[in-house]
Amino acid sequence: MAKLPKFETLDELVAFWDTHDFTDYLDEMEEVDLETGLPGHTLESLRIRLDKVLMQRLREIAAERGLSSSGLARLWLEERLLQETGSKG
């Protein structure tokens, strides 16, 4: 995994994330709990490692659809779980 650079300004930080994918820096990030404020909805994190070629293809397809790679993976997982179980949630 890549190392996160140190940023001198907010503009540098914004420019960096406009051109980089945060999933390349997951080992540098700290896991946090986040409350969405949606009653009855609890989110949990799942961290998986993918082959580099598979991850690149996921990013390409997600970009074609205007989604993040994690958003597309979550959507596909939800669709498959619905298929397998016949129910949502």
PDB file of N, CA and C in Angstrom:
ATOM      1  N   MET A   1       0.834  -1.185   0.000  1.00  0.00           N
ATOM      2  CA  MET A   1       0.000   0.000   0.000  1.00  0.00           C
ATOM      3  C   MET A   1       0.883   1.254   0.000  1.00  0.00           C
ATOM      4  N   ALA A   2       0.373   2.302  -0.596  1.00  0.00           N
ATOM      5  CA  ALA A   2       1.094   3.569  -0.690  1.00  0.00           C
ATOM      6  C   ALA A   2       1.050   4.318   0.641  1.00  0.00           C
ATOM      7  N   LYS A   3       2.017   5.198   0.833  1.00  0.00           N
ATOM      8  CA  LYS A   3       2.075   6.046   2.024  1.00  0.00           C
ATOM      9  C   LYS A   3       1.389   7.374   1.736  1.00  0.00           C
ATOM     10  N   LEU A   4       0.614   7.849   2.689  1.00  0.00           N
ATOM     11  CA  LEU A   4      -0.026   9.161   2.551  1.00  0.00           C
ATOM     12  C   LEU A   4       1.011  10.269   2.715  1.00  0.00           C
ATOM     13  N   PRO A   5       0.991  11.262   1.827  1.00  0.00           N
ATOM     14  CA  PRO A   5       1.908  12.391   1.991  1.00  0.00           C
ATOM     15  C   PRO A   5       1.406  13.330   3.085  1.00  0.00           C
ATOM     16  N   LYS A   6       2.284  14.199   3.542  1.00  0.00           N
ATOM     17  CA  LYS A   6       1.898  15.258   4.482  1.00  0.00           C
ATOM     18  C   LYS A   6       1.449  16.461   3.656  1.00  0.00           C
ATOM     19  N   PHE A   7       0.356  17.083   4.064  1.00  0.00           N
ATOM     20  CA  PHE A   7      -0.189  18.217   3.321  1.00  0.00           C
ATOM     21  C   PHE A   7       0.076  19.506   4.082  1.00  0.00           C
ATOM     22  N   GLU A   8       0.517  20.509   3.360  1.00  0.00           N
ATOM     23  CA  GLU A   8       0.777  21.821   3.957  1.00  0.00           C
ATOM     24  C   GLU A   8      -0.491  22.675   3.989  1.00  0.00           C
ATOM     25  N   THR A   9      -1.358  22.480   2.996  1.00  0.00           N
ATOM     26  CA  THR A   9      -2.566  23.305   2.896  1.00  0.00           C
ATOM     27  C   THR A   9      -3.774  22.435   2.591  1.00  0.00           C
ATOM     28  N   LEU A  10      -4.937  22.991   2.816  1.00  0.00           N
ATOM     29  CA  LEU A  10      -6.179  22.310   2.472  1.00  0.00           C
ATOM     30  C   LEU A  10      -6.272  22.110   0.965  1.00  0.00           C
ATOM     31  N   ASP A  11      -5.799  23.085   0.186  1.00  0.00           N
ATOM     32  CA  ASP A  11      -5.814  22.965  -1.277  1.00  0.00           C
ATOM     33  C   ASP A  11      -4.989  21.768  -1.748  1.00  0.00           C
ATOM     34  N   GLU A  12      -3.840  21.525  -1.116  1.00  0.00           N
ATOM     35  CA  GLU A  12      -3.013  20.366  -1.461  1.00  0.00           C
ATOM     36  C   GLU A  12      -3.762  19.074  -1.165  1.00  0.00           C
ATOM     37  N   LEU A  13      -4.423  19.040  -0.023  1.00  0.00           N
ATOM     38  CA  LEU A  13      -5.179  17.857   0.365  1.00  0.00           C
ATOM     39  C   LEU A  13      -6.298  17.585  -0.638  1.00  0.00           C
ATOM     40  N   VAL A  14      -7.038  18.617  -0.994  1.00  0.00           N
ATOM     41  CA  VAL A  14      -8.149  18.479  -1.944  1.00  0.00           C
ATOM     42  C   VAL A  14      -7.636  18.029  -3.303  1.00  0.00           C
ATOM     43  N   ALA A  15      -6.551  18.641  -3.783  1.00  0.00           N
ATOM     44  CA  ALA A  15      -5.985  18.277  -5.083  1.00  0.00           C
ATOM     45  C   ALA A  15      -5.523  16.821  -5.088  1.00  0.00           C
ATOM     46  N   PHE A  16      -4.947  16.386  -3.986  1.00  0.00           N
ATOM     47  CA  PHE A  16      -4.483  15.004  -3.883  1.00  0.00           C
ATOM     48  C   PHE A  16      -5.646  14.027  -4.011  1.00  0.00           C
ATOM     49  N   TRP A  17      -6.708  14.246  -3.227  1.00  0.00           N
ATOM     50  CA  TRP A  17      -7.826  13.302  -3.236  1.00  0.00           C
ATOM     51  C   TRP A  17      -8.660  13.396  -4.509  1.00  0.00           C
ATOM     52  N   ASP A  18      -8.541  14.487  -5.240  1.00  0.00           N
ATOM     53  CA  ASP A  18      -9.204  14.577  -6.543  1.00  0.00           C
ATOM     54  C   ASP A  18      -8.555  13.654  -7.563  1.00  0.00           C
ATOM     55  N   THR A  19      -7.312  13.265  -7.318  1.00  0.00           N
ATOM     56  CA  THR A  19      -6.573  12.466  -8.303  1.00  0.00           C
ATOM     57  C   THR A  19      -6.124  11.108  -7.774  1.00  0.00           C
ATOM     58  N   HIS A  20      -6.529  10.742  -6.571  1.00  0.00           N
ATOM     59  CA  HIS A  20      -6.121   9.469  -5.985  1.00  0.00           C
ATOM     60  C   HIS A  20      -7.329   8.742  -5.406  1.00  0.00           C
ATOM     61  N   ASP A  21      -7.213   7.435  -5.276  1.00  0.00           N
ATOM     62  CA  ASP A  21      -8.268   6.601  -4.708  1.00  0.00           C
ATOM     63  C   ASP A  21      -7.895   6.252  -3.269  1.00  0.00           C
ATOM     64  N   PHE A  22      -8.782   6.547  -2.336  1.00  0.00           N
ATOM     65  CA  PHE A  22      -8.469   6.320  -0.928  1.00  0.00           C
ATOM     66  C   PHE A  22      -8.218   4.850  -0.617  1.00  0.00           C
ATOM     67  N   THR A  23      -8.753   3.939  -1.445  1.00  0.00           N
ATOM     68  CA  THR A  23      -8.544   2.515  -1.165  1.00  0.00           C
ATOM     69  C   THR A  23      -7.086   2.106  -1.327  1.00  0.00           C
ATOM     70  N   ASP A  24      -6.291   2.926  -2.004  1.00  0.00           N
ATOM     71  CA  ASP A  24      -4.859   2.651  -2.112  1.00  0.00           C
ATOM     72  C   ASP A  24      -4.132   2.960  -0.805  1.00  0.00           C
ATOM     73  N   TYR A  25      -4.820   3.598   0.136  1.00  0.00           N
ATOM     74  CA  TYR A  25      -4.198   4.060   1.375  1.00  0.00           C
ATOM     75  C   TYR A  25      -4.887   3.505   2.618  1.00  0.00           C
ATOM     76  N   LEU A  26      -5.616   2.416   2.473  1.00  0.00           N
ATOM     77  CA  LEU A  26      -6.388   1.881   3.599  1.00  0.00           C
ATOM     78  C   LEU A  26      -5.519   1.523   4.798  1.00  0.00           C
ATOM     79  N   ASP A  27      -4.306   1.018   4.547  1.00  0.00           N
ATOM     80  CA  ASP A  27      -3.439   0.650   5.666  1.00  0.00           C
ATOM     81  C   ASP A  27      -2.989   1.864   6.469  1.00  0.00           C
ATOM     82  N   GLU A  28      -3.086   3.043   5.873  1.00  0.00           N
ATOM     83  CA  GLU A  28      -2.688   4.280   6.541  1.00  0.00           C
ATOM     84  C   GLU A  28      -3.842   4.895   7.341  1.00  0.00           C
ATOM     85  N   MET A  29      -5.041   4.389   7.141  1.00  0.00           N
ATOM     86  CA  MET A  29      -6.218   5.011   7.741  1.00  0.00           C
ATOM     87  C   MET A  29      -6.658   4.271   8.990  1.00  0.00           C
ATOM     88  N   GLU A  30      -7.277   5.014   9.868  1.00  0.00           N
ATOM     89  CA  GLU A  30      -7.777   4.478  11.121  1.00  0.00           C
ATOM     90  C   GLU A  30      -9.274   4.217  10.985  1.00  0.00           C
ATOM     91  N   GLU A  31      -9.710   3.053  11.443  1.00  0.00           N
ATOM     92  CA  GLU A  31     -11.130   2.725  11.402  1.00  0.00           C
ATOM     93  C   GLU A  31     -11.860   3.523  12.474  1.00  0.00           C
ATOM     94  N   VAL A  32     -13.003   4.086  12.109  1.00  0.00           N
ATOM     95  CA  VAL A  32     -13.793   4.876  13.049  1.00  0.00           C
ATOM     96  C   VAL A  32     -15.243   4.424  13.005  1.00  0.00           C
ATOM     97  N   ASP A  33     -15.958   4.688  14.079  1.00  0.00           N
ATOM     98  CA  ASP A  33     -17.400   4.450  14.115  1.00  0.00           C
ATOM     99  C   ASP A  33     -18.086   5.715  13.641  1.00  0.00           C
ATOM    100  N   LEU A  34     -19.113   5.555  12.836  1.00  0.00           N
ATOM    101  CA  LEU A  34     -19.820   6.700  12.288  1.00  0.00           C
ATOM    102  C   LEU A  34     -21.310   6.498  12.476  1.00  0.00           C
ATOM    103  N   GLU A  35     -21.966   7.483  13.036  1.00  0.00           N
ATOM    104  CA  GLU A  35     -23.416   7.439  13.175  1.00  0.00           C
ATOM    105  C   GLU A  35     -24.033   8.194  12.012  1.00  0.00           C
ATOM    106  N   THR A  36     -24.972   7.559  11.328  1.00  0.00           N
ATOM    107  CA  THR A  36     -25.592   8.178  10.162  1.00  0.00           C
ATOM    108  C   THR A  36     -26.773   9.053  10.528  1.00  0.00           C
ATOM    109  N   GLY A  37     -27.328   8.836  11.684  1.00  0.00           N
ATOM    110  CA  GLY A  37     -28.502   9.595  12.067  1.00  0.00           C
ATOM    111  C   GLY A  37     -29.786   9.009  11.495  1.00  0.00           C
ATOM    112  N   LEU A  38     -29.689   7.878  10.813  1.00  0.00           N
ATOM    113  CA  LEU A  38     -30.877   7.227  10.268  1.00  0.00           C
ATOM    114  C   LEU A  38     -31.396   6.226  11.293  1.00  0.00           C
ATOM    115  N   PRO A  39     -32.603   6.441  11.807  1.00  0.00           N
ATOM    116  CA  PRO A  39     -33.133   5.527  12.820  1.00  0.00           C
ATOM    117  C   PRO A  39     -33.304   4.118  12.257  1.00  0.00           C
ATOM    118  N   GLY A  40     -32.876   3.139  13.032  1.00  0.00           N
ATOM    119  CA  GLY A  40     -33.042   1.753  12.629  1.00  0.00           C
ATOM    120  C   GLY A  40     -32.010   1.255  11.635  1.00  0.00           C
ATOM    121  N   HIS A  41     -31.071   2.101  11.243  1.00  0.00           N
ATOM    122  CA  HIS A  41     -30.041   1.701  10.284  1.00  0.00           C
ATOM    123  C   HIS A  41     -28.683   1.712  10.969  1.00  0.00           C
ATOM    124  N   THR A  42     -28.084   0.566  11.067  1.00  0.00           N
ATOM    125  CA  THR A  42     -26.747   0.465  11.627  1.00  0.00           C
ATOM    126  C   THR A  42     -25.823  -0.035  10.531  1.00  0.00           C
ATOM    127  N   LEU A  43     -24.740   0.679  10.301  1.00  0.00           N
ATOM    128  CA  LEU A  43     -23.777   0.283   9.283  1.00  0.00           C
ATOM    129  C   LEU A  43     -22.561  -0.345   9.937  1.00  0.00           C
ATOM    130  N   GLU A  44     -22.034  -1.368   9.303  1.00  0.00           N
ATOM    131  CA  GLU A  44     -20.797  -1.992   9.744  1.00  0.00           C
ATOM    132  C   GLU A  44     -19.845  -2.021   8.569  1.00  0.00           C
ATOM    133  N   SER A  45     -18.570  -2.098   8.869  1.00  0.00           N
ATOM    134  CA  SER A  45     -17.551  -2.128   7.821  1.00  0.00           C
ATOM    135  C   SER A  45     -17.108  -3.552   7.553  1.00  0.00           C
ATOM    136  N   LEU A  46     -16.794  -3.808   6.299  1.00  0.00           N
ATOM    137  CA  LEU A  46     -16.208  -5.069   5.877  1.00  0.00           C
ATOM    138  C   LEU A  46     -15.002  -4.713   5.030  1.00  0.00           C
ATOM    139  N   ARG A  47     -13.868  -5.196   5.422  1.00  0.00           N
ATOM    140  CA  ARG A  47     -12.650  -4.897   4.675  1.00  0.00           C
ATOM    141  C   ARG A  47     -12.193  -6.170   3.981  1.00  0.00           C
ATOM    142  N   ILE A  48     -12.061  -6.108   2.662  1.00  0.00           N
ATOM    143  CA  ILE A  48     -11.600  -7.265   1.904  1.00  0.00           C
ATOM    144  C   ILE A  48     -10.408  -6.869   1.045  1.00  0.00           C
ATOM    145  N   ARG A  49      -9.573  -7.820   0.772  1.00  0.00           N
ATOM    146  CA  ARG A  49      -8.436  -7.592  -0.114  1.00  0.00           C
ATOM    147  C   ARG A  49      -8.759  -8.243  -1.452  1.00  0.00           C
ATOM    148  N   LEU A  50      -8.517  -7.488  -2.527  1.00  0.00           N
ATOM    149  CA  LEU A  50      -8.773  -7.983  -3.870  1.00  0.00           C
ATOM    150  C   LEU A  50      -7.484  -8.012  -4.670  1.00  0.00           C
ATOM    151  N   ASP A  51      -7.418  -8.930  -5.609  1.00  0.00           N
ATOM    152  CA  ASP A  51      -6.316  -8.972  -6.560  1.00  0.00           C
ATOM    153  C   ASP A  51      -6.240  -7.623  -7.276  1.00  0.00           C
ATOM    154  N   LYS A  52      -5.038  -7.167  -7.578  1.00  0.00           N
ATOM    155  CA  LYS A  52      -4.842  -5.848  -8.181  1.00  0.00           C
ATOM    156  C   LYS A  52      -5.635  -5.686  -9.480  1.00  0.00           C
ATOM    157  N   VAL A  53      -5.637  -6.709 -10.317  1.00  0.00           N
ATOM    158  CA  VAL A  53      -6.361  -6.641 -11.594  1.00  0.00           C
ATOM    159  C   VAL A  53      -7.866  -6.560 -11.348  1.00  0.00           C
ATOM    160  N   LEU A  54      -8.357  -7.329 -10.406  1.00  0.00           N
ATOM    161  CA  LEU A  54      -9.781  -7.308 -10.066  1.00  0.00           C
ATOM    162  C   LEU A  54     -10.179  -5.943  -9.509  1.00  0.00           C
ATOM    163  N   MET A  55      -9.335  -5.374  -8.662  1.00  0.00           N
ATOM    164  CA  MET A  55      -9.617  -4.055  -8.092  1.00  0.00           C
ATOM    165  C   MET A  55      -9.634  -2.993  -9.180  1.00  0.00           C
ATOM    166  N   GLN A  56      -8.705  -3.067 -10.126  1.00  0.00           N
ATOM    167  CA  GLN A  56      -8.671  -2.092 -11.215  1.00  0.00           C
ATOM    168  C   GLN A  56      -9.940  -2.193 -12.058  1.00  0.00           C
ATOM    169  N   ARG A  57     -10.386  -3.400 -12.332  1.00  0.00           N
ATOM    170  CA  ARG A  57     -11.613  -3.587 -13.120  1.00  0.00           C
ATOM    171  C   ARG A  57     -12.821  -3.044 -12.365  1.00  0.00           C
ATOM    172  N   LEU A  58     -12.869  -3.278 -11.059  1.00  0.00           N
ATOM    173  CA  LEU A  58     -13.953  -2.741 -10.235  1.00  0.00           C
ATOM    174  C   LEU A  58     -13.971  -1.219 -10.316  1.00  0.00           C
ATOM    175  N   ARG A  59     -12.802  -0.594 -10.220  1.00  0.00           N
ATOM    176  CA  ARG A  59     -12.713   0.871 -10.315  1.00  0.00           C
ATOM    177  C   ARG A  59     -13.184   1.373 -11.676  1.00  0.00           C
ATOM    178  N   GLU A  60     -12.794   0.664 -12.734  1.00  0.00           N
ATOM    179  CA  GLU A  60     -13.190   1.075 -14.087  1.00  0.00           C
ATOM    180  C   GLU A  60     -14.705   1.018 -14.261  1.00  0.00           C
ATOM    181  N   ILE A  61     -15.300  -0.082 -13.848  1.00  0.00           N
ATOM    182  CA  ILE A  61     -16.753  -0.237 -13.981  1.00  0.00           C
ATOM    183  C   ILE A  61     -17.472   0.802 -13.120  1.00  0.00           C
ATOM    184  N   ALA A  62     -16.980   1.013 -11.908  1.00  0.00           N
ATOM    185  CA  ALA A  62     -17.588   2.007 -11.019  1.00  0.00           C
ATOM    186  C   ALA A  62     -17.521   3.394 -11.646  1.00  0.00           C
ATOM    187  N   ALA A  63     -16.377   3.745 -12.214  1.00  0.00           N
ATOM    188  CA  ALA A  63     -16.223   5.061 -12.845  1.00  0.00           C
ATOM    189  C   ALA A  63     -17.179   5.214 -14.021  1.00  0.00           C
ATOM    190  N   GLU A  64     -17.341   4.161 -14.808  1.00  0.00           N
ATOM    191  CA  GLU A  64     -18.277   4.191 -15.936  1.00  0.00           C
ATOM    192  C   GLU A  64     -19.698   4.472 -15.466  1.00  0.00           C
ATOM    193  N   ARG A  65     -20.017   4.022 -14.263  1.00  0.00           N
ATOM    194  CA  ARG A  65     -21.372   4.185 -13.713  1.00  0.00           C
ATOM    195  C   ARG A  65     -21.504   5.392 -12.787  1.00  0.00           C
ATOM    196  N   GLY A  66     -20.416   6.124 -12.619  1.00  0.00           N
ATOM    197  CA  GLY A  66     -20.450   7.302 -11.756  1.00  0.00           C
ATOM    198  C   GLY A  66     -20.509   6.970 -10.275  1.00  0.00           C
ATOM    199  N   LEU A  67     -19.956   5.828  -9.903  1.00  0.00           N
ATOM    200  CA  LEU A  67     -19.961   5.376  -8.514  1.00  0.00           C
ATOM    201  C   LEU A  67     -18.536   5.239  -7.998  1.00  0.00           C
ATOM    202  N   SER A  68     -18.402   5.163  -6.696  1.00  0.00           N
ATOM    203  CA  SER A  68     -17.111   4.802  -6.115  1.00  0.00           C
ATOM    204  C   SER A  68     -16.970   3.285  -6.209  1.00  0.00           C
ATOM    205  N   SER A  69     -15.749   2.806  -6.120  1.00  0.00           N
ATOM    206  CA  SER A  69     -15.549   1.357  -6.169  1.00  0.00           C
ATOM    207  C   SER A  69     -16.220   0.675  -4.980  1.00  0.00           C
ATOM    208  N   SER A  70     -16.160   1.290  -3.807  1.00  0.00           N
ATOM    209  CA  SER A  70     -16.813   0.682  -2.645  1.00  0.00           C
ATOM    210  C   SER A  70     -18.333   0.725  -2.781  1.00  0.00           C
ATOM    211  N   GLY A  71     -18.857   1.793  -3.376  1.00  0.00           N
ATOM    212  CA  GLY A  71     -20.299   1.889  -3.599  1.00  0.00           C
ATOM    213  C   GLY A  71     -20.797   0.814  -4.548  1.00  0.00           C
ATOM    214  N   LEU A  72     -20.034   0.572  -5.618  1.00  0.00           N
ATOM    215  CA  LEU A  72     -20.418  -0.469  -6.571  1.00  0.00           C
ATOM    216  C   LEU A  72     -20.323  -1.846  -5.930  1.00  0.00           C
ATOM    217  N   ALA A  73     -19.252  -2.092  -5.179  1.00  0.00           N
ATOM    218  CA  ALA A  73     -19.100  -3.385  -4.508  1.00  0.00           C
ATOM    219  C   ALA A  73     -20.248  -3.620  -3.528  1.00  0.00           C
ATOM    220  N   ARG A  74     -20.625  -2.576  -2.784  1.00  0.00           N
ATOM    221  CA  ARG A  74     -21.739  -2.691  -1.828  1.00  0.00           C
ATOM    222  C   ARG A  74     -23.048  -2.990  -2.564  1.00  0.00           C
ATOM    223  N   LEU A  75     -23.273  -2.295  -3.684  1.00  0.00           N
ATOM    224  CA  LEU A  75     -24.474  -2.517  -4.483  1.00  0.00           C
ATOM    225  C   LEU A  75     -24.533  -3.955  -4.984  1.00  0.00           C
ATOM    226  N   TRP A  76     -23.408  -4.436  -5.525  1.00  0.00           N
ATOM    227  CA  TRP A  76     -23.375  -5.811  -6.022  1.00  0.00           C
ATOM    228  C   TRP A  76     -23.580  -6.819  -4.901  1.00  0.00           C
ATOM    229  N   LEU A  77     -23.000  -6.562  -3.749  1.00  0.00           N
ATOM    230  CA  LEU A  77     -23.169  -7.466  -2.617  1.00  0.00           C
ATOM    231  C   LEU A  77     -24.628  -7.485  -2.162  1.00  0.00           C
ATOM    232  N   GLU A  78     -25.253  -6.310  -2.081  1.00  0.00           N
ATOM    233  CA  GLU A  78     -26.668  -6.236  -1.701  1.00  0.00           C
ATOM    234  C   GLU A  78     -27.539  -6.992  -2.702  1.00  0.00           C
ATOM    235  N   GLU A  79     -27.258  -6.812  -4.007  1.00  0.00           N
ATOM    236  CA  GLU A  79     -28.031  -7.506  -5.038  1.00  0.00           C
ATOM    237  C   GLU A  79     -27.883  -9.018  -4.908  1.00  0.00           C
ATOM    238  N   ARG A  80     -26.662  -9.481  -4.676  1.00  0.00           N
ATOM    239  CA  ARG A  80     -26.428 -10.921  -4.566  1.00  0.00           C
ATOM    240  C   ARG A  80     -27.077 -11.499  -3.312  1.00  0.00           C
ATOM    241  N   LEU A  81     -26.999 -10.768  -2.211  1.00  0.00           N
ATOM    242  CA  LEU A  81     -27.643 -11.240  -0.989  1.00  0.00           C
ATOM    243  C   LEU A  81     -29.158 -11.308  -1.155  1.00  0.00           C
ATOM    244  N   LEU A  82     -29.719 -10.338  -1.847  1.00  0.00           N
ATOM    245  CA  LEU A  82     -31.152 -10.354  -2.125  1.00  0.00           C
ATOM    246  C   LEU A  82     -31.508 -11.568  -2.982  1.00  0.00           C
ATOM    247  N   GLN A  83     -30.669 -11.845  -3.971  1.00  0.00           N
ATOM    248  CA  GLN A  83     -30.861 -13.009  -4.842  1.00  0.00           C
ATOM    249  C   GLN A  83     -30.816 -14.312  -4.036  1.00  0.00           C
ATOM    250  N   GLU A  84     -29.841 -14.408  -3.160  1.00  0.00           N
ATOM    251  CA  GLU A  84     -29.629 -15.634  -2.386  1.00  0.00           C
ATOM    252  C   GLU A  84     -30.690 -15.848  -1.311  1.00  0.00           C
ATOM    253  N   THR A  85     -31.135 -14.761  -0.687  1.00  0.00           N
ATOM    254  CA  THR A  85     -32.046 -14.898   0.450  1.00  0.00           C
ATOM    255  C   THR A  85     -33.493 -14.579   0.114  1.00  0.00           C
ATOM    256  N   GLY A  86     -33.715 -13.870  -0.975  1.00  0.00           N
ATOM    257  CA  GLY A  86     -35.069 -13.508  -1.359  1.00  0.00           C
ATOM    258  C   GLY A  86     -35.663 -12.378  -0.550  1.00  0.00           C
ATOM    259  N   SER A  87     -34.859 -11.753   0.307  1.00  0.00           N
ATOM    260  CA  SER A  87     -35.371 -10.620   1.083  1.00  0.00           C
ATOM    261  C   SER A  87     -34.288  -9.569   1.233  1.00  0.00           C
ATOM    262  N   LYS A  88     -34.728  -8.345   1.477  1.00  0.00           N
ATOM    263  CA  LYS A  88     -33.804  -7.230   1.650  1.00  0.00           C
ATOM    264  C   LYS A  88     -33.635  -6.950   3.130  1.00  0.00           C
ATOM    265  N   GLY A  89     -32.362  -6.718   3.547  1.00  0.00           N
ATOM    266  CA  GLY A  89     -32.067  -6.362   4.941  1.00  0.00           C
ATOM    267  C   GLY A  89     -32.203  -7.509   5.814  1.00  0.00           C
TER     268      GLY A  89
END
